[in-house]
PDB file of C-alpha atoms in Angstrom:
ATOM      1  CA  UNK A  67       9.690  -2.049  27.932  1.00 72.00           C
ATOM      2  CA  UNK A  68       9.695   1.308  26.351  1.00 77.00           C
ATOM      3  CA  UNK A  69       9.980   0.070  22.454  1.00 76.00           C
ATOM      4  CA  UNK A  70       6.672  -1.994  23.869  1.00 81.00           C
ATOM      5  CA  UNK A  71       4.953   0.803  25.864  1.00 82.00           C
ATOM      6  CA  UNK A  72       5.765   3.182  22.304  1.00 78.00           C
ATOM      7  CA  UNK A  73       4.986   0.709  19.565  1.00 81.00           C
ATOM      8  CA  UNK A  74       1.227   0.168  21.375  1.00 86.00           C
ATOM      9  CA  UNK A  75       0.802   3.826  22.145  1.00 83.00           C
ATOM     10  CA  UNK A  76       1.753   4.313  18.301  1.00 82.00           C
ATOM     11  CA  UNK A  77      -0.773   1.683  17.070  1.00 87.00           C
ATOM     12  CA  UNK A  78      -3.757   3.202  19.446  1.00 89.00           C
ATOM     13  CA  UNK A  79      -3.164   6.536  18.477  1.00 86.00           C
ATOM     14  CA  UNK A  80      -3.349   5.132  14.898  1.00 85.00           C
ATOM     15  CA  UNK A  81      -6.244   3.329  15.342  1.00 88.00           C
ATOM     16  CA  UNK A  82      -8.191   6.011  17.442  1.00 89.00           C
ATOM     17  CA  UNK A  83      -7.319   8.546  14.117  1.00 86.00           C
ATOM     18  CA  UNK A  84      -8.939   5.653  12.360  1.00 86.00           C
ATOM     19  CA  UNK A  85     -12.077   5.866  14.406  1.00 88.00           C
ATOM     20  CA  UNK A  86     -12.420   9.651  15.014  1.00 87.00           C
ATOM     21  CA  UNK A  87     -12.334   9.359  10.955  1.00 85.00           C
ATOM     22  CA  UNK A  88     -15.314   7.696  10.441  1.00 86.00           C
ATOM     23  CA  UNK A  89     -16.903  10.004   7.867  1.00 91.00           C
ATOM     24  CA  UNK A  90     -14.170   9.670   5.557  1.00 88.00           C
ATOM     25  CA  UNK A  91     -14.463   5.592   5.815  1.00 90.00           C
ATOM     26  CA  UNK A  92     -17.651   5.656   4.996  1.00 93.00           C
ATOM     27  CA  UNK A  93     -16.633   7.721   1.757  1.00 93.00           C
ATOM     28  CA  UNK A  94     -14.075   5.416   1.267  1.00 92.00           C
ATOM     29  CA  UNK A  95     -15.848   2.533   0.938  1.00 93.00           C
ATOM     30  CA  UNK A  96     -18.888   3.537  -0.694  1.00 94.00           C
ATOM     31  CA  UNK A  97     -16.535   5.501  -3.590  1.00 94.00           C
ATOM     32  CA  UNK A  98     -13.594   2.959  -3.965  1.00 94.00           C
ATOM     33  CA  UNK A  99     -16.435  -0.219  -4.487  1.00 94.00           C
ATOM     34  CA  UNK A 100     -17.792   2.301  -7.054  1.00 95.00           C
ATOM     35  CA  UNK A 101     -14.395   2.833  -8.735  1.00 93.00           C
ATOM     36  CA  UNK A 102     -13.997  -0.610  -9.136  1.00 93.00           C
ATOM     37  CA  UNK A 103     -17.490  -1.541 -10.871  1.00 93.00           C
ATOM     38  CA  UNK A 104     -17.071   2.003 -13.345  1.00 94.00           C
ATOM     39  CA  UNK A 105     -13.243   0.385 -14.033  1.00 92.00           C
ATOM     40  CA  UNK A 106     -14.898  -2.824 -15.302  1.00 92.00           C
ATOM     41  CA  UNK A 107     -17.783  -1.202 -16.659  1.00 92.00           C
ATOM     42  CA  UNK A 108     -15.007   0.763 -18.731  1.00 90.00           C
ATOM     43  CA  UNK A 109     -13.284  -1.561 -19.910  1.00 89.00           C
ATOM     44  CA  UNK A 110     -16.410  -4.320 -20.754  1.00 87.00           C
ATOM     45  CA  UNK A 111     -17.849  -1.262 -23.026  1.00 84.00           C
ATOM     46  CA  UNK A 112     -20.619  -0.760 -20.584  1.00 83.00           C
ATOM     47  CA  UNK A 113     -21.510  -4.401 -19.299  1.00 83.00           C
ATOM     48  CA  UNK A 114     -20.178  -5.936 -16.300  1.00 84.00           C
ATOM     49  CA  UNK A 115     -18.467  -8.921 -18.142  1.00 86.00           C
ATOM     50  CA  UNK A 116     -17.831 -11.310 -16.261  1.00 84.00           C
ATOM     51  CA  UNK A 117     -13.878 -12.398 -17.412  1.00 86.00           C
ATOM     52  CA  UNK A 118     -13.498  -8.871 -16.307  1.00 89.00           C
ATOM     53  CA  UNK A 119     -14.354  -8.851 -12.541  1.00 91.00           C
ATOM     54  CA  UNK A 120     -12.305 -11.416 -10.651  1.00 91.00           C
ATOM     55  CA  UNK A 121      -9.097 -10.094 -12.245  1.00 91.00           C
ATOM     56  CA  UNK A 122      -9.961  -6.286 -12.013  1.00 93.00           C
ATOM     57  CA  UNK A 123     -11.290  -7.231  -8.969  1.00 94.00           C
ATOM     58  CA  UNK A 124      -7.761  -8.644  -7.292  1.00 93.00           C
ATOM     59  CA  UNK A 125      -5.590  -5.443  -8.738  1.00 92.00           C
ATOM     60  CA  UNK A 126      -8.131  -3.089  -7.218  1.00 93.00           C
ATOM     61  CA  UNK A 127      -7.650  -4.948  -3.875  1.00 94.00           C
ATOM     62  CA  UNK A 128      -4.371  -4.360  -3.788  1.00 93.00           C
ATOM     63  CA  UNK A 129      -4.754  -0.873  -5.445  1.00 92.00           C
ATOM     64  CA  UNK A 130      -6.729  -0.139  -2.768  1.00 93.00           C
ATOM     65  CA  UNK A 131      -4.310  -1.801  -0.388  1.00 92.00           C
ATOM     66  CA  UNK A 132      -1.156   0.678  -0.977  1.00 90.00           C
ATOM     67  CA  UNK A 133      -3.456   3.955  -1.545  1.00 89.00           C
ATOM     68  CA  UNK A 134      -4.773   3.597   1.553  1.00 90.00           C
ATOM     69  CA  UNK A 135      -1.640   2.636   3.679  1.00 90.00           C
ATOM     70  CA  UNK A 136       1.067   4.448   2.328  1.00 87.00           C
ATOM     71  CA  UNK A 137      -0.931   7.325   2.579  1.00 86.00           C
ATOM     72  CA  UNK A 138      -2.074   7.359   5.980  1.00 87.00           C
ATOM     73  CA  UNK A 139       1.476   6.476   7.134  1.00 85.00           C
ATOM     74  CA  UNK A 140       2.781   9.492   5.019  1.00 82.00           C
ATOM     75  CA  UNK A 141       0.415  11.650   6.280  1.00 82.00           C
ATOM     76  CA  UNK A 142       0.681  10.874   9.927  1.00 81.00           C
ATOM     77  CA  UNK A 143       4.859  12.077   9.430  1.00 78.00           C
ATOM     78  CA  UNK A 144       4.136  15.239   7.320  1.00 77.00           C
ATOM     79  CA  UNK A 145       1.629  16.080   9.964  1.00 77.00           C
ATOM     80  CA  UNK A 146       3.453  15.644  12.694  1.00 76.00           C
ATOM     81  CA  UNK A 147       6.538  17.458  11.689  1.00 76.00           C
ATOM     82  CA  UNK A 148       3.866  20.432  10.475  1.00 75.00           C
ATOM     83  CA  UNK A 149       2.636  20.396  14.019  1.00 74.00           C
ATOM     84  CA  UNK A 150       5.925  19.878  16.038  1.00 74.00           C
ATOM     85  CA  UNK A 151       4.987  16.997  17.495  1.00 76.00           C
ATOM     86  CA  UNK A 152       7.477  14.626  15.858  1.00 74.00           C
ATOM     87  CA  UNK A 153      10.843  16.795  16.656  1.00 71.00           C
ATOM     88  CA  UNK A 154       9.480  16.362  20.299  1.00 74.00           C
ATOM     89  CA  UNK A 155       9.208  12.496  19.918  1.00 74.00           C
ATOM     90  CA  UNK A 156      13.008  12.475  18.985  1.00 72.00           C
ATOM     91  CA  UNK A 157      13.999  14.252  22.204  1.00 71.00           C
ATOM     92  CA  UNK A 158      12.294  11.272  24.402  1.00 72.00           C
ATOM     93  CA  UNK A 159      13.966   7.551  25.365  1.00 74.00           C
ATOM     94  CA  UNK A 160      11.351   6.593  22.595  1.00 72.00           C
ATOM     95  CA  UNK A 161      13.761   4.588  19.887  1.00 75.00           C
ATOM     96  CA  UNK A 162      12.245   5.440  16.781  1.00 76.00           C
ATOM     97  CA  UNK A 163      11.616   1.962  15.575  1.00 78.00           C
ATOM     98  CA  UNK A 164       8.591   1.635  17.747  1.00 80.00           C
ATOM     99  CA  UNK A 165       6.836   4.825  16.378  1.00 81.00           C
ATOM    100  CA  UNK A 166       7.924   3.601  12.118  1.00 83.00           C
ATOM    101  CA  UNK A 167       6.929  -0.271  13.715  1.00 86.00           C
ATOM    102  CA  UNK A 168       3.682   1.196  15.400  1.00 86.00           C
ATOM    103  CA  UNK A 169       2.492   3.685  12.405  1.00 86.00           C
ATOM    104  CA  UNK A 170       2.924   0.974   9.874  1.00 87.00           C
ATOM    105  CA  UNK A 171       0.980  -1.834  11.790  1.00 89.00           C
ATOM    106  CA  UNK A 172      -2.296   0.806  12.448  1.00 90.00           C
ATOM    107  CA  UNK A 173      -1.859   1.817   8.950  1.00 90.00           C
ATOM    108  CA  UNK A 174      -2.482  -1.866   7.659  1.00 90.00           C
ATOM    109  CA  UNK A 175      -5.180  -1.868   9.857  1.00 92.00           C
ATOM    110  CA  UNK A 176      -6.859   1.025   8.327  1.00 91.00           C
ATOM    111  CA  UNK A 177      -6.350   0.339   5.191  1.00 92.00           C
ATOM    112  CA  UNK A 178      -8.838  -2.956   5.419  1.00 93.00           C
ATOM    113  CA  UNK A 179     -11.679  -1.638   5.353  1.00 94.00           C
ATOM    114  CA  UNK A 180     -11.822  -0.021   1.888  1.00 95.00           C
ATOM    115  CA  UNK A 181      -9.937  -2.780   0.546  1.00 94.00           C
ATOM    116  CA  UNK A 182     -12.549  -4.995   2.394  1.00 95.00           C
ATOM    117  CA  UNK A 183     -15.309  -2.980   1.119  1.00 96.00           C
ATOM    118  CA  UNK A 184     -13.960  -3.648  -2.627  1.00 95.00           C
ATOM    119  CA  UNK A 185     -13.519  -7.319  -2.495  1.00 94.00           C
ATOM    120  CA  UNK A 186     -17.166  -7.736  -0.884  1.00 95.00           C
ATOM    121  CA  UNK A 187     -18.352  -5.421  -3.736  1.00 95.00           C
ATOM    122  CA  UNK A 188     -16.641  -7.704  -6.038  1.00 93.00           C
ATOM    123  CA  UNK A 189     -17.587 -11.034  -4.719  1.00 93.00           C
ATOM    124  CA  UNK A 190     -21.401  -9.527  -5.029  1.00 93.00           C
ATOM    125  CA  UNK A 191     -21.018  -8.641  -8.290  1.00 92.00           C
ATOM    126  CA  UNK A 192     -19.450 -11.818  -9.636  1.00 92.00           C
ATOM    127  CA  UNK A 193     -22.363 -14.057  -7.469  1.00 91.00           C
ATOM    128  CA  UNK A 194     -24.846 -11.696  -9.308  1.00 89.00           C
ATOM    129  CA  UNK A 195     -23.307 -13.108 -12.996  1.00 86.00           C
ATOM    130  CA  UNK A 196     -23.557 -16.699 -12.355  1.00 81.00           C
ATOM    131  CA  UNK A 197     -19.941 -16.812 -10.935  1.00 80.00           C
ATOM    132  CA  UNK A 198     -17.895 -17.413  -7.616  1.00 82.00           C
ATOM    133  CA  UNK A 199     -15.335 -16.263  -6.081  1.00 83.00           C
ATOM    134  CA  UNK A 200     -13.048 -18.932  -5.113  1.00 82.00           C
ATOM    135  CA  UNK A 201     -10.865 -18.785  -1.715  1.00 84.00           C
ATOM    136  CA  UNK A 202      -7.548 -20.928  -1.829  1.00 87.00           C
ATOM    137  CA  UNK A 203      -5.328 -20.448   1.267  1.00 90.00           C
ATOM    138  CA  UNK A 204      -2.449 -19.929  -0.975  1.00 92.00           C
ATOM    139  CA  UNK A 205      -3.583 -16.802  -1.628  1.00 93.00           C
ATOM    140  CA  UNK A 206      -2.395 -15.684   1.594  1.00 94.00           C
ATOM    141  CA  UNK A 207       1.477 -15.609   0.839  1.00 95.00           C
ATOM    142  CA  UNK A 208       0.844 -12.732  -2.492  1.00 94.00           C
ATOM    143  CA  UNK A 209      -1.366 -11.260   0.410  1.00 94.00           C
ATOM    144  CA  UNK A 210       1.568 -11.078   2.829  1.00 94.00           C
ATOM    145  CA  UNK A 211       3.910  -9.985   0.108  1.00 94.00           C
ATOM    146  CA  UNK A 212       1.797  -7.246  -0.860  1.00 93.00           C
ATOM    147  CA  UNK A 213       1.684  -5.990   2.764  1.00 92.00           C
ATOM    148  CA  UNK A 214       5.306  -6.137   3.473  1.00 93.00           C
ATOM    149  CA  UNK A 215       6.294  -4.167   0.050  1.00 92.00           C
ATOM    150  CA  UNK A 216       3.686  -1.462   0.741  1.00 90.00           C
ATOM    151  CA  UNK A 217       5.680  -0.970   4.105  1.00 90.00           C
ATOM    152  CA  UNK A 218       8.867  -0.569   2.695  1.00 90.00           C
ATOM    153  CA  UNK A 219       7.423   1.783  -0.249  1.00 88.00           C
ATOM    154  CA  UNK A 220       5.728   3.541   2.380  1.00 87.00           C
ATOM    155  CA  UNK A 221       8.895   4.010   4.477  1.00 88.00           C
ATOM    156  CA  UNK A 222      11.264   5.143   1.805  1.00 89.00           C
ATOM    157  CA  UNK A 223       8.617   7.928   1.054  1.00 86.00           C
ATOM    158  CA  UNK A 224       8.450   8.913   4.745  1.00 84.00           C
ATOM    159  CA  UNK A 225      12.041   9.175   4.941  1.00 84.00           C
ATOM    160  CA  UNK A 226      11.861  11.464   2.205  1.00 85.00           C
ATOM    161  CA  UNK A 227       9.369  13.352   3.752  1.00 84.00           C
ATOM    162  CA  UNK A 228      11.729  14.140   6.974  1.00 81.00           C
ATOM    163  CA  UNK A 229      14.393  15.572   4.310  1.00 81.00           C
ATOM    164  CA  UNK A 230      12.402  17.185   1.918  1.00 81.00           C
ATOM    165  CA  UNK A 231       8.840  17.985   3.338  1.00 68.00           C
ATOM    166  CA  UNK A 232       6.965  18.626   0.385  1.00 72.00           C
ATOM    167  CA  UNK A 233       6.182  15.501  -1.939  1.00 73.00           C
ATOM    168  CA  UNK A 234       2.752  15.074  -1.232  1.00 73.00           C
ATOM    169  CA  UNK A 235       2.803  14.619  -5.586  1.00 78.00           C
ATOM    170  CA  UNK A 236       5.168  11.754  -5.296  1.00 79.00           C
ATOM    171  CA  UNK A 237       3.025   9.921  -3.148  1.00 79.00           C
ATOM    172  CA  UNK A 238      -0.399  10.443  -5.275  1.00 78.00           C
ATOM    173  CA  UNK A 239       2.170   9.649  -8.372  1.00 82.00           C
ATOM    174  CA  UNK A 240       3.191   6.960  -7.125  1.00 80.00           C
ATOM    175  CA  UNK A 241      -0.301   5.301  -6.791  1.00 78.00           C
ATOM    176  CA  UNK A 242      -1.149   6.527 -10.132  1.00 81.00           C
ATOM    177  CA  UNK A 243       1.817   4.986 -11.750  1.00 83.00           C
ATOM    178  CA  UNK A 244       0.388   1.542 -10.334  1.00 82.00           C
ATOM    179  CA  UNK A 245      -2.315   1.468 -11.786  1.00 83.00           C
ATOM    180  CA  UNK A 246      -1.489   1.969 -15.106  1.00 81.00           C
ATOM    181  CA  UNK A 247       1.599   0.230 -15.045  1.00 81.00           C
ATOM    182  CA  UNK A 248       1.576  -2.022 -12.203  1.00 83.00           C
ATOM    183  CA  UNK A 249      -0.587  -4.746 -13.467  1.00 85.00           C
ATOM    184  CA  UNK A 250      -3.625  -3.351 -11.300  1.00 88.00           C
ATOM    185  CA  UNK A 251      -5.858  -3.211 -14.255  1.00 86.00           C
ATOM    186  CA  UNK A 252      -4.359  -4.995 -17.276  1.00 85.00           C
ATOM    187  CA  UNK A 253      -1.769  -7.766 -16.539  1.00 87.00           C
ATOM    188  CA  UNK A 254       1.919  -7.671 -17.240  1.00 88.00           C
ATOM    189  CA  UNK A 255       2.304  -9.754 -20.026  1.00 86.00           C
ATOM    190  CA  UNK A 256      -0.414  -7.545 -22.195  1.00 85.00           C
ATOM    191  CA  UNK A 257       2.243  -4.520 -21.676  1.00 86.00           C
ATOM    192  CA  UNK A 258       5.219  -4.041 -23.524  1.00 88.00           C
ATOM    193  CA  UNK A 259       8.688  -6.518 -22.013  1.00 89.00           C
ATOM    194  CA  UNK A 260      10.957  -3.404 -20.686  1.00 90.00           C
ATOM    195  CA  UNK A 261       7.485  -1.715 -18.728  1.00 90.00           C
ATOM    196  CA  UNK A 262       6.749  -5.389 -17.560  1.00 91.00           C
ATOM    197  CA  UNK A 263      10.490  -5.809 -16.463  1.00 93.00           C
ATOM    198  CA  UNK A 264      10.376  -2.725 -14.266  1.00 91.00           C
ATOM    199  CA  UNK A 265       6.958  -3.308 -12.502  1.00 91.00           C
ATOM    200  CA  UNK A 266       7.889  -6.402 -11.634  1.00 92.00           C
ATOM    201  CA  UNK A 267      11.195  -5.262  -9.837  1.00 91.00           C
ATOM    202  CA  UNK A 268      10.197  -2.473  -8.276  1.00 90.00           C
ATOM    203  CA  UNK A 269       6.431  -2.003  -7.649  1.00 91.00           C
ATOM    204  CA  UNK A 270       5.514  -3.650  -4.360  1.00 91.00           C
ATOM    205  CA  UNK A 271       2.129  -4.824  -5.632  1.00 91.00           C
ATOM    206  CA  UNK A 272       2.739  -6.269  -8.925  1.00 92.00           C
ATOM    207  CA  UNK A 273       4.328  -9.992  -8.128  1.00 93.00           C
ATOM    208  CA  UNK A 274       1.458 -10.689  -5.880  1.00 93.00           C
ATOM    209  CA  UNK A 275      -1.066  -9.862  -8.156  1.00 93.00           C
ATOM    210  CA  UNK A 276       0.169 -11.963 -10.701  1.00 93.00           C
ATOM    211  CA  UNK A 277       0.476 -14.537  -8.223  1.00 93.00           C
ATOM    212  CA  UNK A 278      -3.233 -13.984  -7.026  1.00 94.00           C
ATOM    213  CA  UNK A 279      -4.297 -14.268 -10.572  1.00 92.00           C
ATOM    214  CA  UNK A 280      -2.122 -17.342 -11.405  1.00 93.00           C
ATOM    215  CA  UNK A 281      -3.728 -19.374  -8.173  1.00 93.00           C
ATOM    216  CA  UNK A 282      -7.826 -17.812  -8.419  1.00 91.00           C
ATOM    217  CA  UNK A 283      -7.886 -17.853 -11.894  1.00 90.00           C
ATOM    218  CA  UNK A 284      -5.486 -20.164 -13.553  1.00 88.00           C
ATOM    219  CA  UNK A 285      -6.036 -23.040 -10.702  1.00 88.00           C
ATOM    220  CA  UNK A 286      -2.102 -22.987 -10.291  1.00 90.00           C
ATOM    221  CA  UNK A 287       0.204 -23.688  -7.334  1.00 90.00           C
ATOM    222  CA  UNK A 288       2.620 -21.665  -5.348  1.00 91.00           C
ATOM    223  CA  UNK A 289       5.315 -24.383  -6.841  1.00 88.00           C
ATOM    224  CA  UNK A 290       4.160 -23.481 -10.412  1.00 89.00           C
ATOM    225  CA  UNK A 291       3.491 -19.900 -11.302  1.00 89.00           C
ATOM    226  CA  UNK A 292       3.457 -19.724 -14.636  1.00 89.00           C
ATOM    227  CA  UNK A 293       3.652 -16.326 -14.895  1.00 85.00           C
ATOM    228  CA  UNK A 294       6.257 -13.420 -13.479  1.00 83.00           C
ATOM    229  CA  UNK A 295       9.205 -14.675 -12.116  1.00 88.00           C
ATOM    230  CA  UNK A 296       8.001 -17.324  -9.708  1.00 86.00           C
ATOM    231  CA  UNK A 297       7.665 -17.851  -6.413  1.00 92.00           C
ATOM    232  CA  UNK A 298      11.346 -16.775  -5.435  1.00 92.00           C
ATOM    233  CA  UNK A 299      10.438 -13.647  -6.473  1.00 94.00           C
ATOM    234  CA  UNK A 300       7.558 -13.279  -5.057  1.00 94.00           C
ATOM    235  CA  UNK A 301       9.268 -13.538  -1.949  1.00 94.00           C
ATOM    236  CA  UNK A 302      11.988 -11.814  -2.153  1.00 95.00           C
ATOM    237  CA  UNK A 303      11.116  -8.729  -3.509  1.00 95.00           C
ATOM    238  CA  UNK A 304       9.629  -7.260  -0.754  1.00 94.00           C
ATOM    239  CA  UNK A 305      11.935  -8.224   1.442  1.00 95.00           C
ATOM    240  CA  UNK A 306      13.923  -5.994  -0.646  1.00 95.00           C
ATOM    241  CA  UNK A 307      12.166  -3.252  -0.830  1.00 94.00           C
ATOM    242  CA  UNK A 308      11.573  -3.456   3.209  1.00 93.00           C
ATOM    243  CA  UNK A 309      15.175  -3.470   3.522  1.00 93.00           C
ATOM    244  CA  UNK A 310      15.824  -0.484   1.277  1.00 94.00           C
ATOM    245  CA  UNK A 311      12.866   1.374   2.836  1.00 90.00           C
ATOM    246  CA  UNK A 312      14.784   0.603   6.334  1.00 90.00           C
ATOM    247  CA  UNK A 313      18.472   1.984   5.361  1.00 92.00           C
ATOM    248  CA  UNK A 314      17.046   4.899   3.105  1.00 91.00           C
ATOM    249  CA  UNK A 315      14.502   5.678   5.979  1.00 89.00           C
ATOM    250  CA  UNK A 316      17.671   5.670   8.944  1.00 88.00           C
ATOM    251  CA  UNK A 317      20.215   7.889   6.502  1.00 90.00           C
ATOM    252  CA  UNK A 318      17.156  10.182   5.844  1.00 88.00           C
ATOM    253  CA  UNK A 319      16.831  10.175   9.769  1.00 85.00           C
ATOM    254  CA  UNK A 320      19.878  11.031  11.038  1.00 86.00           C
ATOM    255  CA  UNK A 321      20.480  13.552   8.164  1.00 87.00           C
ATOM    256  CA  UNK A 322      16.995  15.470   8.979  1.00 80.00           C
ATOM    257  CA  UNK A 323      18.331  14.830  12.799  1.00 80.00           C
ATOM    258  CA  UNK A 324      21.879  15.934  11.735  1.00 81.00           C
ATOM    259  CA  UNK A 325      20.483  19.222  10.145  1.00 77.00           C
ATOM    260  CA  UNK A 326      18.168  20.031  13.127  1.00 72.00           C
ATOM    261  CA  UNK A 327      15.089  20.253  10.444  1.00 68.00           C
ATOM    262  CA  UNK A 328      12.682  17.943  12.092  1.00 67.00           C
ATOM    263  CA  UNK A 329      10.151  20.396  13.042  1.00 62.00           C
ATOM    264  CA  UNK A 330      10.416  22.584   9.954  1.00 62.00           C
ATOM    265  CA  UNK A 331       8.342  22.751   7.223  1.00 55.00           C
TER     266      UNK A 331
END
């Protein structure tokens, strides 16, 4: 009853930050729609060609996707141990899984509507070039994958947070790094084999791109990816990267706990 009673006061308080932040959504999604068209613009030489929007178009999704999440859920720690507030939480009956369970589920949440925002911008754009964007159900399992990475990436940076405090860079790096390298923009198999190798193992977005493109674009199945490393892969590796966000997150934990540095920043 508690772990329930903590994980929905989490996800309120999450969303309610979500709504008392309505002037920064409304930035969000009028700058991050405009992003995406100057990106394409970019890279069509100053026409919005239309090969170039649907698959821009799904790695600024996603993009879009981790900035937004990993960031809010980082930001909610680092400003709660600036405040106080989280050392408090840890002297409660609350088990901590509710609060990293509740934080990461209203930080999905919020992260729609920009991400939203950029795939209507997208679809409009494409509709406006003779084009459509297709919807294919299958689409939904690189979707889910996507999701479940970000949450581990964004948990192995918030356990690093508790330890270390200051990596606000890491986390802005970190986004930055995926979209040059993490097939956001250009796809995998236009960069060089060893870069290609390591996006695919380790960034949380890049299989499910690829997998995105493969079924919207290429008219391919699930069964028959015919690029990255199929569709084991695309479900496994963020189950890995969940479960490595978990353990680092609980040794970070109990060390911060250990060291009696929760509140200190």
């Amino acid at each position: 009853m508690i772990f329930v009673l903590g994980f929905t006061s989490e996800v309120r308080k999450g969303l309610l930050n979500l709504a008392a932040g309505w002037r920064q959504i409304l930035i969000q999604v009028i700058t991050f729609p405009l992003f995406y068209l100057l990106i394409v613009l970019f890279m069509g030489r100053g026409q919005l060609r239309s090969e170039l929007l649907l698959p821009v178009l799904l790695g600024m999704v996603a993009l879009t996707f981790v900035h937004e999440q990993v960031n809010r859920v980082f930001w909610s720690y680092l400003g709660d141990i600036q405040s106080g507030v989280l050392e408090q939480t840890y002297l409660t009956p609350l088990p901590s899984a509710a609060l990293i369970l509740g934080r990461q589920v209203a930080a999905v949440i919020s992260a729609l509507p920009t991400a939203l925002a950029v795939l209507a911008t997208g679809a409009v754009a494409i509709s406006l070039q003779g084009g459509q964007l297709s919807v294919d159900a299958q689409v939904t399992v690189p979707l889910a994958a996507i999701a479940l990475g970000t949450c581990g990436l964004a948990l192995i940076l918030c356990g690093l947070t508790l330890v270390f405090k200051r990596i606000e860079i890491i986390t802005q790096l970190s986004v930055a790094i995926y979209a040059i390298a993490g097939g956001t923009l250009v796809p995998l198999a236009a960069l060089p084999d060893p870069l290609a190798f390591l996006s695919r193992l380790v960034v949380p977005i890049a299989p499910g791109i690829e997998a995105m493109r493969d079924i919207l674009i290429g008219g391919h199945s699930l069964a028959t990816l015919p690029t990255g490393w199929g569709l084991g892969w695309l479900l496994a590796q963020p189950l890995l990267i969940t479960a490595t966000g978990v353990v680092l997150f609980n040794r970070l934990e109990h060390l911060a706990r250990r060291r009696g540095t929760l509140g200190r920043y």
